[in-house]
């Protein structure tokens, strides 16, 4: 059966809806006049008709790139005068060299710390809450995350809810599943040490988890969550199993594609009444386009090599950078339907366990759940921005000479 060819306007409207994280004008993308309800957390007095979005912002973490850069983390925390550091990792990384390197660096710098080893791969609301409870009990003045996106996102949540000690988990979660509360004061320092080349979480202000009661994946998105520093050390990715390398690499690819084909920021909808309420995922813009398009080109060359040859260290190193580049791109431009579809796939999975992921629970890796719908999504969204879709197809090796 031939696939329905939607109009560009229909695609645009659907992408706006998926990109929306709140019903307030700062976070919605429907382009309609908003009337604040009595329970709206962003209620503002205004008699003016909402103005269309006219600005975009660029926010990302400081990054340090280099083989062996992890050894500097103890000095970083000593420079911050940190007295009680909480290190987050998962049970697998806890046994591997990246955590050992971090611990040795903290010991050398005589920085007091505790290690939380119970991060859940593909976090849930329950695992987030357990981490939050542990952080509140310990009372850290700085955080370190050593692991993939699951660990970094868990540390972001622990940081947020430690600073906002009386907040309920759903207070900051994206609407409509949560209350979409804005983060209106600084969080504690967080240093992210990624051990995968995929999520780009070291550069973004988002934290994703499974809300089990709803059978859905959701998250928190606010610039305040982004790590103070991301240490991109390719030595930390050497222990990745092949399936983890594949899944995380596909996530990078989809980050780049989605942010490059997102709705332009000025078409997103009304401008916020307060810049604090401008969403982190703003839509494609001239700065995010640079990072996303370059990341796409890096992945197209490096990912096939990294999968074909586990000893191709140059390809692995390129992927660590590509993950950060795409993270900067989508962390400001946003993602859309590929990720939107993936949340249902992951959230409704009850039994599938992906090979080489050492977990005791059902798990479809995030990168896999995003990638499986990507061809259909790209075919569906192509009418909204044909030129960019053809450019992506060309970069990925397709002959687009007669495509128009």
Coordinates of C-alpha atoms in Angstrom, one line a residue, residues 56-350:
X56 CA 16.5 32.0 19.7
X57 CA 19.1 31.2 22.3
X58 CA 22.3 29.2 22.3
X59 CA 23.1 27.2 25.5
X60 CA 25.5 24.3 26.0
X61 CA 27.9 23.0 28.5
X62 CA 31.6 23.7 28.5
X63 CA 33.3 20.7 27.0
X64 CA 36.9 19.5 27.4
X65 CA 38.0 17.1 24.7
X66 CA 41.1 14.8 24.9
X67 CA 42.4 11.3 25.6
X68 CA 43.1 11.2 29.3
X69 CA 41.2 14.4 30.2
X70 CA 39.2 12.4 32.8
X71 CA 42.3 12.5 35.0
X72 CA 41.8 16.2 35.5
X73 CA 38.4 15.9 37.2
X74 CA 39.8 15.9 40.7
X75 CA 41.5 19.2 40.1
X76 CA 38.2 20.6 38.7
X77 CA 36.3 19.8 41.8
X78 CA 39.1 21.0 44.1
X79 CA 39.0 24.3 42.1
X80 CA 35.3 24.5 42.9
X81 CA 36.1 24.0 46.6
X82 CA 33.7 21.0 46.6
X83 CA 33.5 19.2 49.9
X84 CA 30.9 16.5 49.3
X85 CA 30.8 15.2 45.8
X86 CA 28.2 12.6 44.7
X87 CA 29.4 10.3 41.9
X88 CA 26.7 8.6 39.8
X89 CA 27.3 5.5 37.7
X90 CA 25.6 2.2 36.8
X91 CA 26.4 -1.3 38.1
X92 CA 28.3 -2.2 34.9
X93 CA 30.5 1.0 34.6
X94 CA 31.2 0.7 38.3
X95 CA 33.4 -2.3 37.4
X96 CA 35.3 -0.6 34.6
X97 CA 38.2 1.8 34.1
X98 CA 36.3 5.1 33.5
X99 CA 34.9 5.1 37.1
X100 CA 38.3 3.9 38.5
X101 CA 40.0 6.9 36.7
X102 CA 37.5 9.3 38.3
X103 CA 37.8 7.9 41.7
X104 CA 41.6 7.9 41.6
X105 CA 41.5 11.6 40.4
X106 CA 39.3 12.5 43.4
X107 CA 41.6 10.7 45.8
X108 CA 44.6 12.5 44.4
X109 CA 42.9 15.8 44.9
X110 CA 41.7 14.8 48.4
X111 CA 38.1 15.5 47.5
X112 CA 35.5 13.8 49.7
X113 CA 32.9 11.8 47.7
X114 CA 30.4 9.0 47.7
X115 CA 29.6 6.7 44.8
X116 CA 26.0 5.9 43.9
X117 CA 26.1 2.7 41.7
X118 CA 22.4 2.0 41.3
X119 CA 21.6 4.0 38.2
X120 CA 19.1 2.1 36.0
X121 CA 19.9 1.8 32.3
X122 CA 17.0 3.5 30.6
X123 CA 15.8 5.1 33.9
X124 CA 12.3 5.0 35.2
X125 CA 10.4 7.3 37.6
X126 CA 11.2 4.8 40.4
X127 CA 14.9 4.8 39.7
X128 CA 15.0 8.6 39.4
X129 CA 13.2 8.9 42.8
X130 CA 15.7 6.5 44.4
X131 CA 18.6 8.5 43.1
X132 CA 16.9 11.8 44.3
X133 CA 16.3 10.3 47.7
X134 CA 19.9 9.2 48.0
X135 CA 21.2 12.7 47.0
X136 CA 18.9 14.5 49.4
X137 CA 20.1 12.3 52.2
X138 CA 23.8 12.8 51.3
X139 CA 23.6 16.6 50.8
X140 CA 26.3 17.0 48.1
X141 CA 27.7 20.3 46.9
X142 CA 28.7 18.9 43.5
X143 CA 27.8 16.0 41.2
X144 CA 29.7 13.8 38.8
X145 CA 28.1 11.4 36.3
X146 CA 30.2 8.6 34.8
X147 CA 28.3 6.6 32.2
X148 CA 25.9 6.9 29.3
X149 CA 22.9 9.1 28.9
X150 CA 21.0 7.2 31.6
X151 CA 23.6 8.0 34.2
X152 CA 24.0 11.6 33.2
X153 CA 20.2 12.2 33.1
X154 CA 19.8 10.6 36.5
X155 CA 22.5 12.9 37.9
X156 CA 20.7 15.9 36.4
X157 CA 17.5 14.9 38.1
X158 CA 19.2 14.3 41.4
X159 CA 20.8 17.7 41.1
X160 CA 17.5 19.4 40.3
X161 CA 15.5 17.8 43.1
X162 CA 18.3 18.3 45.7
X163 CA 18.3 22.0 45.1
X164 CA 14.4 22.0 45.0
X165 CA 14.2 19.8 48.1
X166 CA 10.5 20.1 48.5
X167 CA 9.5 19.5 44.9
X168 CA 7.6 16.4 43.7
X169 CA 9.0 14.5 40.8
X170 CA 6.3 15.6 38.4
X171 CA 6.7 19.3 39.3
X172 CA 9.4 19.8 36.6
X173 CA 8.3 17.0 34.2
X174 CA 7.2 18.2 30.8
X175 CA 3.4 18.8 30.5
X176 CA 0.9 17.2 30.0
X177 CA 2.3 14.3 32.1
X178 CA 4.0 16.7 34.5
X179 CA 3.5 20.3 35.6
X180 CA 6.2 21.8 33.5
X181 CA 7.6 24.1 36.2
X182 CA 10.4 26.3 35.2
X183 CA 13.8 26.1 36.9
X184 CA 14.2 29.6 38.3
X185 CA 17.5 29.3 40.3
X186 CA 20.9 27.9 39.7
X187 CA 21.7 24.2 40.3
X188 CA 24.8 22.7 41.8
X189 CA 27.9 22.0 39.6
X190 CA 27.6 18.8 37.6
X191 CA 30.5 17.3 35.6
X192 CA 29.5 14.7 33.1
X193 CA 31.9 12.0 31.9
X194 CA 30.2 10.1 29.0
X195 CA 31.2 6.5 28.4
X196 CA 29.1 6.1 25.2
X197 CA 29.2 8.1 21.9
X198 CA 25.5 8.7 21.5
X199 CA 23.2 10.7 23.7
X200 CA 25.0 14.0 23.8
X201 CA 23.6 14.4 27.3
X202 CA 26.8 16.0 28.5
X203 CA 25.8 19.1 26.4
X204 CA 22.0 19.3 27.0
X205 CA 19.5 20.3 29.5
X206 CA 17.2 17.3 29.2
X207 CA 16.7 14.2 31.4
X208 CA 14.6 11.4 30.0
X209 CA 12.9 8.6 31.9
X210 CA 10.0 6.0 31.7
X211 CA 6.9 7.1 33.6
X212 CA 5.7 3.6 34.4
X213 CA 2.3 4.5 35.6
X214 CA 1.5 5.9 32.2
X215 CA 3.5 3.5 30.0
X216 CA 5.2 6.4 28.5
X217 CA 8.6 8.0 28.2
X218 CA 8.9 11.6 29.2
X219 CA 11.4 13.9 30.7
X220 CA 12.5 17.3 32.0
X221 CA 13.8 19.9 29.7
X222 CA 15.4 23.1 31.0
X223 CA 18.7 24.8 30.2
X224 CA 19.5 24.9 33.9
X225 CA 20.0 21.1 33.9
X226 CA 22.9 21.1 31.5
X227 CA 26.2 20.0 33.1
X228 CA 28.7 22.7 34.0
X229 CA 31.4 20.6 32.2
X230 CA 31.4 17.6 29.9
X231 CA 34.7 15.7 29.7
X232 CA 34.8 14.0 26.3
X233 CA 37.6 11.5 26.7
X234 CA 37.6 8.8 24.0
X235 CA 39.4 6.4 26.3
X236 CA 36.1 6.1 28.2
X237 CA 34.3 4.6 25.2
X238 CA 36.8 1.8 24.5
X239 CA 34.8 -0.7 26.6
X240 CA 31.5 -0.2 24.8
X241 CA 30.0 -3.5 23.6
X242 CA 29.2 -3.5 19.8
X243 CA 25.5 -3.3 20.3
X244 CA 25.8 -0.3 22.6
X245 CA 28.1 1.3 20.1
X246 CA 25.5 0.7 17.4
X247 CA 22.5 1.9 19.4
X248 CA 24.2 5.0 20.7
X249 CA 25.6 5.8 17.2
X250 CA 22.1 5.6 15.7
X251 CA 20.9 8.0 18.4
X252 CA 23.6 10.5 17.2
X253 CA 22.4 10.1 13.6
X254 CA 18.8 10.8 14.5
X255 CA 19.7 13.7 16.7
X256 CA 21.4 15.3 13.8
X257 CA 18.7 14.6 11.3
X258 CA 15.8 15.7 13.5
X259 CA 17.4 18.9 14.7
X260 CA 18.3 19.8 11.2
X261 CA 14.8 19.2 9.9
X262 CA 13.0 20.7 12.9
X263 CA 10.5 23.5 12.5
X264 CA 12.3 26.8 12.2
X265 CA 12.4 28.7 15.5
X266 CA 10.4 31.6 14.2
X267 CA 7.6 29.3 13.1
X268 CA 7.3 27.6 16.5
X269 CA 4.5 29.8 17.8
X270 CA 4.1 32.8 20.1
X271 CA 7.2 34.3 21.9
X272 CA 7.3 33.8 25.6
X273 CA 6.1 36.5 27.9
X274 CA 9.3 36.0 29.9
X275 CA 12.6 34.8 28.4
X276 CA 12.9 32.3 31.3
X277 CA 10.0 30.4 29.6
X278 CA 11.6 30.1 26.2
X279 CA 11.9 26.4 25.7
X280 CA 15.3 24.6 25.4
X281 CA 14.0 22.9 22.2
X282 CA 13.4 26.1 20.1
X283 CA 13.4 24.8 16.6
X284 CA 16.0 24.8 13.8
X285 CA 18.1 28.0 13.9
X286 CA 21.3 29.2 12.2
X287 CA 23.5 28.1 15.1
X288 CA 22.1 24.6 15.8
X289 CA 22.0 24.0 12.0
X290 CA 25.8 24.3 11.9
X291 CA 26.4 21.7 14.7
X292 CA 23.7 19.3 13.4
X293 CA 24.7 19.3 9.8
X294 CA 28.4 18.8 10.7
X295 CA 27.5 16.0 13.1
X296 CA 25.5 14.3 10.3
X297 CA 28.5 14.3 8.0
X298 CA 30.8 12.9 10.8
X299 CA 28.4 10.1 11.6
X300 CA 27.9 9.2 7.9
X301 CA 31.7 8.5 7.7
X302 CA 32.6 7.2 11.1
X303 CA 29.7 5.0 12.3
X304 CA 29.9 2.3 9.6
X305 CA 33.7 2.1 10.3
X306 CA 33.2 2.0 14.0
X307 CA 30.8 -0.9 13.7
X308 CA 32.7 -2.8 11.0
X309 CA 36.0 -2.7 12.8
X310 CA 36.2 -2.6 16.7
X311 CA 39.8 -1.6 16.4
X312 CA 39.2 1.5 14.3
X313 CA 40.0 4.0 17.1
X314 CA 39.9 7.0 14.8
X315 CA 36.3 6.2 14.0
X316 CA 35.4 5.8 17.6
X317 CA 37.1 9.1 18.5
X318 CA 35.1 10.8 15.8
X319 CA 31.9 9.4 17.1
X320 CA 32.6 10.8 20.6
X321 CA 32.8 14.3 19.0
X322 CA 29.9 13.7 16.8
X323 CA 27.7 12.9 19.8
X324 CA 28.6 16.2 21.4
X325 CA 28.2 18.2 18.2
X326 CA 24.7 16.7 17.7
X327 CA 24.0 17.3 21.4
X328 CA 24.7 21.0 20.9
X329 CA 22.5 21.0 17.8
X330 CA 19.4 19.2 19.2
X331 CA 19.9 20.6 22.7
X332 CA 18.9 23.9 21.2
X333 CA 17.0 23.0 18.0
X334 CA 15.1 20.0 19.4
X335 CA 14.0 16.7 18.0
X336 CA 10.7 15.7 16.6
X337 CA 8.8 12.6 15.3
X338 CA 11.6 10.0 15.4
X339 CA 12.0 10.6 19.1
X340 CA 8.3 11.1 19.6
X341 CA 7.6 7.7 18.1
X342 CA 10.4 6.1 20.1
X343 CA 8.9 6.9 23.5
X344 CA 5.9 4.7 22.8
X345 CA 8.1 1.9 21.7
X346 CA 10.3 2.0 24.8
X347 CA 7.5 2.8 27.2
X348 CA 5.3 0.0 26.1
X349 CA 8.0 -2.7 25.9
X350 CA 7.2 -5.4 28.4

